[in-house]
CSV table of C-alpha atoms in Angstrom, one decimal:
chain,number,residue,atom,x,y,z
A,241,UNK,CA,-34.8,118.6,3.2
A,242,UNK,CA,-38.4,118.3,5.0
A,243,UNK,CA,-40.2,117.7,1.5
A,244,UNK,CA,-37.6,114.8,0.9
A,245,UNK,CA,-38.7,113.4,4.5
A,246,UNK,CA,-42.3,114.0,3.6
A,247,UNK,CA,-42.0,111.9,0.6
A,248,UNK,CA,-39.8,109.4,2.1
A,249,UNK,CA,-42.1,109.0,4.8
A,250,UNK,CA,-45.2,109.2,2.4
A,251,UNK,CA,-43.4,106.0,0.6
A,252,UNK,CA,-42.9,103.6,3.6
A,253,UNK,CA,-46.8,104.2,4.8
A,254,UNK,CA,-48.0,103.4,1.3
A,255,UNK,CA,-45.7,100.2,1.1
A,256,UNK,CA,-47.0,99.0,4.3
A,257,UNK,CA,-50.6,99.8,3.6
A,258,UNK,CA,-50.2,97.5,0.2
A,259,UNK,CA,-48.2,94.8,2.2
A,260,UNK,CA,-51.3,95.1,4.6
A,261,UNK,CA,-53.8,94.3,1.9
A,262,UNK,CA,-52.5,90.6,0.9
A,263,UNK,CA,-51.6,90.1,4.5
A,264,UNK,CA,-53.9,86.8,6.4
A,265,UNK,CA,-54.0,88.6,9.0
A,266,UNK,CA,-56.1,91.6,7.8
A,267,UNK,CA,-58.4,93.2,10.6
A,268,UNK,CA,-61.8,91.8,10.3
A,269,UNK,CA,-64.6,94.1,9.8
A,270,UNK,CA,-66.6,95.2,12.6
A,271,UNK,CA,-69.0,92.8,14.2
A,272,UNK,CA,-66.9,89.9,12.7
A,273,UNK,CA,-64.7,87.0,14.1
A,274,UNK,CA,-61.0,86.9,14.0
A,275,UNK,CA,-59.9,83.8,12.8
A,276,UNK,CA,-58.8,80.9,15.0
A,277,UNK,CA,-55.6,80.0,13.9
A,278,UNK,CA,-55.4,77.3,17.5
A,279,UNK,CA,-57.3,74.2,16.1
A,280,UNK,CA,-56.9,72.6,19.4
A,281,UNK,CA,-59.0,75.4,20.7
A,282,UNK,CA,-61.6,74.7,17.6
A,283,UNK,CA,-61.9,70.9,18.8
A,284,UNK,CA,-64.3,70.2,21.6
A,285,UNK,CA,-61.8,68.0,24.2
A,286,UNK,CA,-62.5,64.9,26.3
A,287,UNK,CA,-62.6,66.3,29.3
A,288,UNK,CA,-64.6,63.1,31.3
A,289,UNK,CA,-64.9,59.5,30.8
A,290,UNK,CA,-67.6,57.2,31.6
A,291,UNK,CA,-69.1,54.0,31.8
A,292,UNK,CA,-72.7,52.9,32.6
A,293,UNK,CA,-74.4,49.6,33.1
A,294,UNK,CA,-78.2,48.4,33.5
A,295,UNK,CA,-79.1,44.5,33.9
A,296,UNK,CA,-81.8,42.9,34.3
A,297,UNK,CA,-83.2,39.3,34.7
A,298,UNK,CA,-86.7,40.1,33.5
A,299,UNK,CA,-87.0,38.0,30.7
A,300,UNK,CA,-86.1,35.1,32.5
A,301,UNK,CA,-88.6,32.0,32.3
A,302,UNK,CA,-89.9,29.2,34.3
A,303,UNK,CA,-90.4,25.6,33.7
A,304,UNK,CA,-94.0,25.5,32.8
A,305,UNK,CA,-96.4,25.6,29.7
A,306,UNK,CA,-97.8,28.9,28.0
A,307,UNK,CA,-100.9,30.0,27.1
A,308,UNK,CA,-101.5,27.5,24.0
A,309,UNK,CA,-100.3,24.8,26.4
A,310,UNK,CA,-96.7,24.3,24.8
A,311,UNK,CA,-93.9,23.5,27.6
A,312,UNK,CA,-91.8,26.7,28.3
A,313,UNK,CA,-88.5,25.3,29.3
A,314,UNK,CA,-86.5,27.4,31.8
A,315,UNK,CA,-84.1,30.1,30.4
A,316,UNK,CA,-81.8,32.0,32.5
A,317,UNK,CA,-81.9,35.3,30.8
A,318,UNK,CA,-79.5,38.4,31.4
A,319,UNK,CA,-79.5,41.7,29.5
A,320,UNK,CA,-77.0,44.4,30.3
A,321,UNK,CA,-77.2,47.4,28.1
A,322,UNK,CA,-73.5,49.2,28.3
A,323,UNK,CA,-72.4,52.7,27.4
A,324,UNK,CA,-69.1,54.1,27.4
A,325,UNK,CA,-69.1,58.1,26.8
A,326,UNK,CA,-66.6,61.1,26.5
A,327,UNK,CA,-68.0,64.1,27.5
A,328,UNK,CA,-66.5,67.6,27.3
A,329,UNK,CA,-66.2,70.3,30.1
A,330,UNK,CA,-69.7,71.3,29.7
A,331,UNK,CA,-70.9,68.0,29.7
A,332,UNK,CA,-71.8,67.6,25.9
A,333,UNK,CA,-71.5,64.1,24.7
A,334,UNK,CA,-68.4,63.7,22.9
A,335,UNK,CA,-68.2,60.4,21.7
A,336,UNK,CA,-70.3,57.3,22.5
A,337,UNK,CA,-71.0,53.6,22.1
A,338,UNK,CA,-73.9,51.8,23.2
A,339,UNK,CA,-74.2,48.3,23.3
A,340,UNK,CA,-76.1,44.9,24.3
A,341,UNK,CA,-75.0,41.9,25.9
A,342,UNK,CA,-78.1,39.5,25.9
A,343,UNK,CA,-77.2,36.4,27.1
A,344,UNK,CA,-79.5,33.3,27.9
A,345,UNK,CA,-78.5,29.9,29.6
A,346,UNK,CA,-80.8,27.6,28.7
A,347,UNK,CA,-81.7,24.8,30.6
A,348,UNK,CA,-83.6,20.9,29.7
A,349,UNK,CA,-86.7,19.9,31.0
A,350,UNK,CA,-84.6,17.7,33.9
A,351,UNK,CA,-82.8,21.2,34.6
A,352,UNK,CA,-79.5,20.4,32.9
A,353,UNK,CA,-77.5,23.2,31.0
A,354,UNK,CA,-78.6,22.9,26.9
A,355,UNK,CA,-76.5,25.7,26.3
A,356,UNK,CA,-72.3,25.5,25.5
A,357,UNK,CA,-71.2,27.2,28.6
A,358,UNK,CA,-68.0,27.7,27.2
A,359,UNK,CA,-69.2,29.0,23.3
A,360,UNK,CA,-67.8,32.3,22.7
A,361,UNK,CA,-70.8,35.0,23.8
A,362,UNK,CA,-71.1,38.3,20.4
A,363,UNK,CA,-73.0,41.3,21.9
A,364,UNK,CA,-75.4,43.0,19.6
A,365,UNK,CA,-73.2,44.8,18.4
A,366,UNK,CA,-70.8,42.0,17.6
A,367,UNK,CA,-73.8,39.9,16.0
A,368,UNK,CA,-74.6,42.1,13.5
A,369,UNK,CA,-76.7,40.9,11.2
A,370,UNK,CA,-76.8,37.4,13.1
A,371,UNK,CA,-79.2,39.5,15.3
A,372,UNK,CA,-81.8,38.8,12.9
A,373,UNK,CA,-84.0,41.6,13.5
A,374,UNK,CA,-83.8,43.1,9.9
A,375,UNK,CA,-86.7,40.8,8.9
A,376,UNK,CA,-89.4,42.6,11.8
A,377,UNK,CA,-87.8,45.7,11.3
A,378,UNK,CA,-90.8,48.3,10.0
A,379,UNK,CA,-87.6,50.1,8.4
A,380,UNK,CA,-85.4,47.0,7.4
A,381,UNK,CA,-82.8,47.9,10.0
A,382,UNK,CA,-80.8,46.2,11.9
A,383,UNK,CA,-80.2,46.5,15.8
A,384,UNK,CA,-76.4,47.6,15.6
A,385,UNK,CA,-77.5,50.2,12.4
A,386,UNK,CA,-80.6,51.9,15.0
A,387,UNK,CA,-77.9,52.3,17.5
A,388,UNK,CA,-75.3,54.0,15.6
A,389,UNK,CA,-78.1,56.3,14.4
A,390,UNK,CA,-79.0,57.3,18.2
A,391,UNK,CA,-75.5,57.4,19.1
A,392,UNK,CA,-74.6,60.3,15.8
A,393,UNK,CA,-78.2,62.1,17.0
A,394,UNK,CA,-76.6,61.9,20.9
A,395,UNK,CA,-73.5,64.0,20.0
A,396,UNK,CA,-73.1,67.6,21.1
A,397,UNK,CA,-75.9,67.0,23.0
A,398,UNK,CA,-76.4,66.7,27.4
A,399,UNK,CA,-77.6,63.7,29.1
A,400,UNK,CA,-80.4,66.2,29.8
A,401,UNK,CA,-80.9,67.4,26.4
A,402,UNK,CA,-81.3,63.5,25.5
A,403,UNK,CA,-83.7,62.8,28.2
A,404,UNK,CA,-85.9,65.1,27.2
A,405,UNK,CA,-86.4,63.2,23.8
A,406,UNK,CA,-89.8,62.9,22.8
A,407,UNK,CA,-90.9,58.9,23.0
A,408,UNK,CA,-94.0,56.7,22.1
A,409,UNK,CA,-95.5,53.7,22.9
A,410,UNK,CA,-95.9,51.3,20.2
A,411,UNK,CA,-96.3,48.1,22.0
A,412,UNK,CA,-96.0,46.2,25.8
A,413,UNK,CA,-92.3,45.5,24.5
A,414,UNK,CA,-91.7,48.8,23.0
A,415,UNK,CA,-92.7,51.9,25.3
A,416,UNK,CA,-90.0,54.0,24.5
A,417,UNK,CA,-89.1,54.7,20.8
A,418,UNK,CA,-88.1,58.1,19.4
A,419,UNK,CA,-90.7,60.5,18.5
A,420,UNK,CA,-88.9,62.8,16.9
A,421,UNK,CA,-88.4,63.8,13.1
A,422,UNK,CA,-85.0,63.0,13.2
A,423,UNK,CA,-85.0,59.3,14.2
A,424,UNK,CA,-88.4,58.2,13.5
A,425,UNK,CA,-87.1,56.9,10.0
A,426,UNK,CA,-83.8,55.1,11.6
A,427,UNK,CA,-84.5,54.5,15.3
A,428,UNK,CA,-87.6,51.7,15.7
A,429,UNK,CA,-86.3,50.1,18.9
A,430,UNK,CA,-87.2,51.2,22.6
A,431,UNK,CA,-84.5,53.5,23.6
A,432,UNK,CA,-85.2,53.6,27.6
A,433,UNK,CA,-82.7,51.8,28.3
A,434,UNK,CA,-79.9,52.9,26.4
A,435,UNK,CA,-80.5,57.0,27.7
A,436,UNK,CA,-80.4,55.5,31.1
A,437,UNK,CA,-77.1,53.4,30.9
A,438,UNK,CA,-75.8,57.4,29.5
A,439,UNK,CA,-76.9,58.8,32.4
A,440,UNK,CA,-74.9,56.6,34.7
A,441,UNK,CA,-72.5,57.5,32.6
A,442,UNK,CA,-72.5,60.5,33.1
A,443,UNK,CA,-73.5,60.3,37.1
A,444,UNK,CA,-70.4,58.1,37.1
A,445,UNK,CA,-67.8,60.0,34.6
A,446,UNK,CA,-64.5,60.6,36.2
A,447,UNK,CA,-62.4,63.6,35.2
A,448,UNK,CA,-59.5,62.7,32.9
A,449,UNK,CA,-55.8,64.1,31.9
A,450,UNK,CA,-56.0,66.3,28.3
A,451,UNK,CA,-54.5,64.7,25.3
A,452,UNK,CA,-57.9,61.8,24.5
A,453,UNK,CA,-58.8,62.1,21.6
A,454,UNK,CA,-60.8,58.2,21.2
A,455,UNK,CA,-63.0,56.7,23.5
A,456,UNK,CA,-63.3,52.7,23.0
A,457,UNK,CA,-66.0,49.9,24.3
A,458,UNK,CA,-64.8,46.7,25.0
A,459,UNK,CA,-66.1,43.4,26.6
A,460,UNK,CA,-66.0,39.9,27.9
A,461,UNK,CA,-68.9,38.0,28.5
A,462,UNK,CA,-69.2,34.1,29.9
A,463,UNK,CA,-71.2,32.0,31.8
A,464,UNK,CA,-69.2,29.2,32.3
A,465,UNK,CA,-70.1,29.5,36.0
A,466,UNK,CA,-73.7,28.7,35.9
A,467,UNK,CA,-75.1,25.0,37.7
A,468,UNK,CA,-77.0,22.5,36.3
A,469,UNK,CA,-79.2,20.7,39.4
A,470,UNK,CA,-76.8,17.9,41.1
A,471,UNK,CA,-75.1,17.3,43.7
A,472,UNK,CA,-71.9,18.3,45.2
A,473,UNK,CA,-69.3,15.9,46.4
A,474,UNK,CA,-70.4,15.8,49.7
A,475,UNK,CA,-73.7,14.6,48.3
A,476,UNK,CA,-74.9,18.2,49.1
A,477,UNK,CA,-77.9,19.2,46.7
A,478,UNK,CA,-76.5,21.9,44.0
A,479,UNK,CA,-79.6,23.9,42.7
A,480,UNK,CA,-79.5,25.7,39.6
A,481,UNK,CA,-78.1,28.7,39.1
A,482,UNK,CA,-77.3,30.9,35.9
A,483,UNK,CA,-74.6,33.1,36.2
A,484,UNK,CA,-73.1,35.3,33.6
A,485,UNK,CA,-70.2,37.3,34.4
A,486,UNK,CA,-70.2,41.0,31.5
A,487,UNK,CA,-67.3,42.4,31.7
A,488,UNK,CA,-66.2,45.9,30.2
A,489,UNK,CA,-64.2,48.7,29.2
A,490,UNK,CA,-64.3,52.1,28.6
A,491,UNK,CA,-61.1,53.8,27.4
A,492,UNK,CA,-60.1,57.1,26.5
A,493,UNK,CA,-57.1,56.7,24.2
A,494,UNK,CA,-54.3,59.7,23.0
A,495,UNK,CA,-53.7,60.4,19.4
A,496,UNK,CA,-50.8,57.7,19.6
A,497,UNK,CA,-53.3,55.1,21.1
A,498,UNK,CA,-52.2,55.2,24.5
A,499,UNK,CA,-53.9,54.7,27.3
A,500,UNK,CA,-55.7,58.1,28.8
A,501,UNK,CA,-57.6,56.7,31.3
A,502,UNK,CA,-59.6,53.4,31.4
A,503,UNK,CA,-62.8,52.6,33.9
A,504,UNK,CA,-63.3,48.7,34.6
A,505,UNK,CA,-66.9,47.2,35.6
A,506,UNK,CA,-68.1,43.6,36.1
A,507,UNK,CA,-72.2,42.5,35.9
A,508,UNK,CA,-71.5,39.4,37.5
A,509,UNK,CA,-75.8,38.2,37.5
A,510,UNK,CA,-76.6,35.4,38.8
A,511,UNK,CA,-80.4,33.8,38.0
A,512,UNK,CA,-81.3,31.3,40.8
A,513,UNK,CA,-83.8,28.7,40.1
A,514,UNK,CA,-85.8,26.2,42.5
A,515,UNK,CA,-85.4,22.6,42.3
A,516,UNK,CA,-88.9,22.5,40.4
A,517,UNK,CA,-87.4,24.9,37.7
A,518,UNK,CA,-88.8,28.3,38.9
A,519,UNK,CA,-87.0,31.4,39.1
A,520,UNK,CA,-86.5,32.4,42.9
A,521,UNK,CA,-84.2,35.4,42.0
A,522,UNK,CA,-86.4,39.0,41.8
A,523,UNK,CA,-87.0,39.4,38.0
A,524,UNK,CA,-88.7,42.8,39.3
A,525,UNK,CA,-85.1,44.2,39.9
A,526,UNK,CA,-85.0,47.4,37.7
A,527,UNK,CA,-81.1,46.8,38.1
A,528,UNK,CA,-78.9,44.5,39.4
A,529,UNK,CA,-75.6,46.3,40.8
A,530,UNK,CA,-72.4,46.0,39.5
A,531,UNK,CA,-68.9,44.8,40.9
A,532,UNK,CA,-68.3,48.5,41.1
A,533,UNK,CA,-71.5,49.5,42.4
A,534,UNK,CA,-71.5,47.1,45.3
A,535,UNK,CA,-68.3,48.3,46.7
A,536,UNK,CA,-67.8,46.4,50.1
A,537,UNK,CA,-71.1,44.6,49.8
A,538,UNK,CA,-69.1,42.4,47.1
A,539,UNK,CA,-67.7,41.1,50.4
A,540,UNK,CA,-64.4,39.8,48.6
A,541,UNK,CA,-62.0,41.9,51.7
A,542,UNK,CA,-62.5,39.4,54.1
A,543,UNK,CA,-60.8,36.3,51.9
A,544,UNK,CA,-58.4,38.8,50.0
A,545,UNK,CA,-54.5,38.3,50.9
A,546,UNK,CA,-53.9,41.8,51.0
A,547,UNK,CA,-57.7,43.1,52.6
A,548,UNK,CA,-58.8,45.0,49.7
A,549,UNK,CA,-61.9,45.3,47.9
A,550,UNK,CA,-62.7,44.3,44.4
A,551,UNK,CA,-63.4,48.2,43.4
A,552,UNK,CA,-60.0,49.0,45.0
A,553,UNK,CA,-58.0,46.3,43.3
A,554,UNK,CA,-59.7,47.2,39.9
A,555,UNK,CA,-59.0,51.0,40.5
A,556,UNK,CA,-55.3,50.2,41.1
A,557,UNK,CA,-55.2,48.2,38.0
A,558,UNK,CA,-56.5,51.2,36.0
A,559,UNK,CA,-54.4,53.3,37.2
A,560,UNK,CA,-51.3,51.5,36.3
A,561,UNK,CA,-53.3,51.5,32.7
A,562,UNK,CA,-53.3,55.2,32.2
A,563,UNK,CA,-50.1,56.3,30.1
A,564,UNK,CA,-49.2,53.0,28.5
A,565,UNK,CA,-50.3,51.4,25.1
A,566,UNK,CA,-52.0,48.2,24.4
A,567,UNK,CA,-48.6,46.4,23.2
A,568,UNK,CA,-47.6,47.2,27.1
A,569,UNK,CA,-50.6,46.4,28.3
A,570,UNK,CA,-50.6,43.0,26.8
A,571,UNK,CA,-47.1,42.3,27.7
A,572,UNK,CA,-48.1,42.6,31.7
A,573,UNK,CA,-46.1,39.4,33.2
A,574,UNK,CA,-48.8,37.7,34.8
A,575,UNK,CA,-48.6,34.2,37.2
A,576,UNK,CA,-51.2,31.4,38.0
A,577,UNK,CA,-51.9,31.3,42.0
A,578,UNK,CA,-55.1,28.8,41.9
A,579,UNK,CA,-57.5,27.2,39.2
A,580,UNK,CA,-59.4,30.3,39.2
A,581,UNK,CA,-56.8,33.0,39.7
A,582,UNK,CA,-54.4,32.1,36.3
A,583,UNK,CA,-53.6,35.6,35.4
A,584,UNK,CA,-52.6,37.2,38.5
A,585,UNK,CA,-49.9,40.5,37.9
A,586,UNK,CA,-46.7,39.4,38.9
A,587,UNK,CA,-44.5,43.0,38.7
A,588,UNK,CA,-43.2,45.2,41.6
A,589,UNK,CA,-45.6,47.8,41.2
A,590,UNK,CA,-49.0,45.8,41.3
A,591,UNK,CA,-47.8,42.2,43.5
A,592,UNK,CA,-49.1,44.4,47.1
A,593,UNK,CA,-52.7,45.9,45.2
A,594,UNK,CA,-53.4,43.5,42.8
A,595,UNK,CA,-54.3,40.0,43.9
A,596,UNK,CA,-57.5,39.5,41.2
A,597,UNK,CA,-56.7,37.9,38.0
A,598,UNK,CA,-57.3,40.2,35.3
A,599,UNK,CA,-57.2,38.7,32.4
A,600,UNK,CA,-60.4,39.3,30.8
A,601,UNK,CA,-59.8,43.2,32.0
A,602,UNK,CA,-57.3,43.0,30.0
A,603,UNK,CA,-58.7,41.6,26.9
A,604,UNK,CA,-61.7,44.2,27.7
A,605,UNK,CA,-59.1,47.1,27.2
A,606,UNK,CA,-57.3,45.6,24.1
A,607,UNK,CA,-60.8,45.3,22.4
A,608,UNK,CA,-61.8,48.9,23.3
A,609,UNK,CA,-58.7,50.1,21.7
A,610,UNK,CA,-60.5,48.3,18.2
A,611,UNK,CA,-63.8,49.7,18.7
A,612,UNK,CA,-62.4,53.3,19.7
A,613,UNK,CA,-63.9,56.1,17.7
């Protein structure tokens, strides 16, 4: 009786040992790794979402004559370098897009506007090869194909990690290209910039729900605003003035392409000029502040129907954003209230926050949705 429980017992230990051997989950050896069988957990997450801008109105020019004694006609000239970024919990970039709008209104010798105020304005990245920079390029590179190679060399990495890239000065214009193996081939352009709109990024991120899995860059840039010299119709003297309103985007979208959160900004620049054609605005501004960044000193509360700030309004907006898709987004029932407000929300939940017209946030959003990655 106990030798036919020995080898009954001796019979069910050898099965499982053989049913052991083709199992997948076998015990590692010591010193190894179990297997993740979580891919979630293998996947480094979106935990914040940011957006940075820089402008400046350096490159603007006077009415005047250069060295070789050729007229310099005036240009109002803004360039705002944008970065939208997911980083994860530890504060490694995730994803990221840098961009460029450079946008110039040129003016005529008697101060009228030259340019078409009303031409659609392409960003770097938009121009693509219109950029025309291939042909000076020591690499044959484009602007938009640098960029994406400084944006795949930025992931994984902290904003400190990327600060601490080596750089070298190749000209007055270029001060801070990459001196490092790994981009000295692709990346010829003067990066300075760039790392900086990343760290207000970063400085700036706000914490966002689990689920993103894209983070898009989108953007709306005019200058239909700007003056030509005249008079008003009072017969008041109108001086010049450049203005060029960026606005953008950054949107972290689901797996489904909804929205996860979205952050809003305006660079509304303006680039005053003097009846003579001189620039009176400080060109030395290392950057001019935001919608956003102003906060109250945007001074729109005072005239607002409901006392709120532009910031406010906008954050109010983006939250109604978060959760929905694009194709709701879009459908947003919207009403004219003046000539300048055409595209003011007109549903229960936004009529007592939202009195700004936000159409071109909202065509922002839909094109981040296309350039999410």
């Amino acid at each position: 009786m106990k030798k036919s429980l020995s080898i009954l017992i001796a019979t069910v230990l050898s099965l499982s040992l053989f049913a052991g051997c083709g199992s997948k989950t076998e015990p590692k050896k010591e010193g190894e790794k179990a297997p993740v069988t979580d891919t979630k957990k293998d996947e480094a997450g979106i935990a914040k979402l940011g957006l940075g801008l820089i402008t400046t109105i350096g490159k603007s020019k006077d009415l005047g004559v250069d060295k070789n004694g050729k007229e310099v006609l005036p240009v109002g000239q803004v360039d705002t370098v944008i970065v939208a970024a997911g980083f994860d919990k530890d504060g490694k970039i995730v994803k990221v897009t840098i961009d460029t709008a450079q946008t110039k209104v040129n003016y005529e010798k008697d101060l009228k506007i030259k340019s078409d105020v009303k031409a659609p304005i392409k960003t770097k990245v938009e121009l693509k090869e219109d950029y025309k920079m291939k042909g000076s390029s020591k690499i044959g590179k484009e602007w938009y194909e640098q960029i994406a190679e400084l944006e795949k060399w930025m992931i994984g990495k902290t904003v400190e990690e990327v600060k601490a890239m080596k750089v070298k000065k190749v000209d007055d214009s270029h001060t801070q290209v990459p001196d490092i193996a790994e981009l000295t081939s692709t990346v010829t352009i003067d990066v300075g910039g760039y790392v900086a709109a990343l760290e207000e990024a970063y400085k700036n991120a706000v914490e966002i729900k689990e689920g993103a899995v894209k983070v898009g860059l989108g953007n709306e840039v005019s200058m239909a605003k700007s003056k030509a010299l005249g008079v008003d119709k009072n017969g008041k003297e109108v001086l010049p003035v450049a203005q060029v309103d960026t606005t953008v985007a950054a949107t972290a979208f689901d797996k489904d392409g909804k929205v996860v959160a979205t952050i809003i900004d305006v660079a509304q620049t303006k680039v005053n000029f003097s009846k003579e054609g001189k620039v009176t605005s400080d060109k030395t501004v290392a950057d001019v502040a935001s919608k956003k960044e102003l906060k109250e000193k945007y001074n729109m509360k005072g005239s607002s129907k409901i006392g709120k700030e532009w910031f406010e309004q906008a954050a109010e907006f983006e939250k109604w954003m978060a959760g929905k898709s694009i194709e709701d987004i879009k459908a947003l029932k919207t009403k004219k209230v003046d000539d300048n407000h055409t595209q003011v929300p007109d549903v229960a939940e936004l009529t007592s926050t939202v009195t700004i017209d936000i159409g071109g946030y909202r065509n922002a959003v839909v094109e981040s949705l296309a350039n999410a990655k």
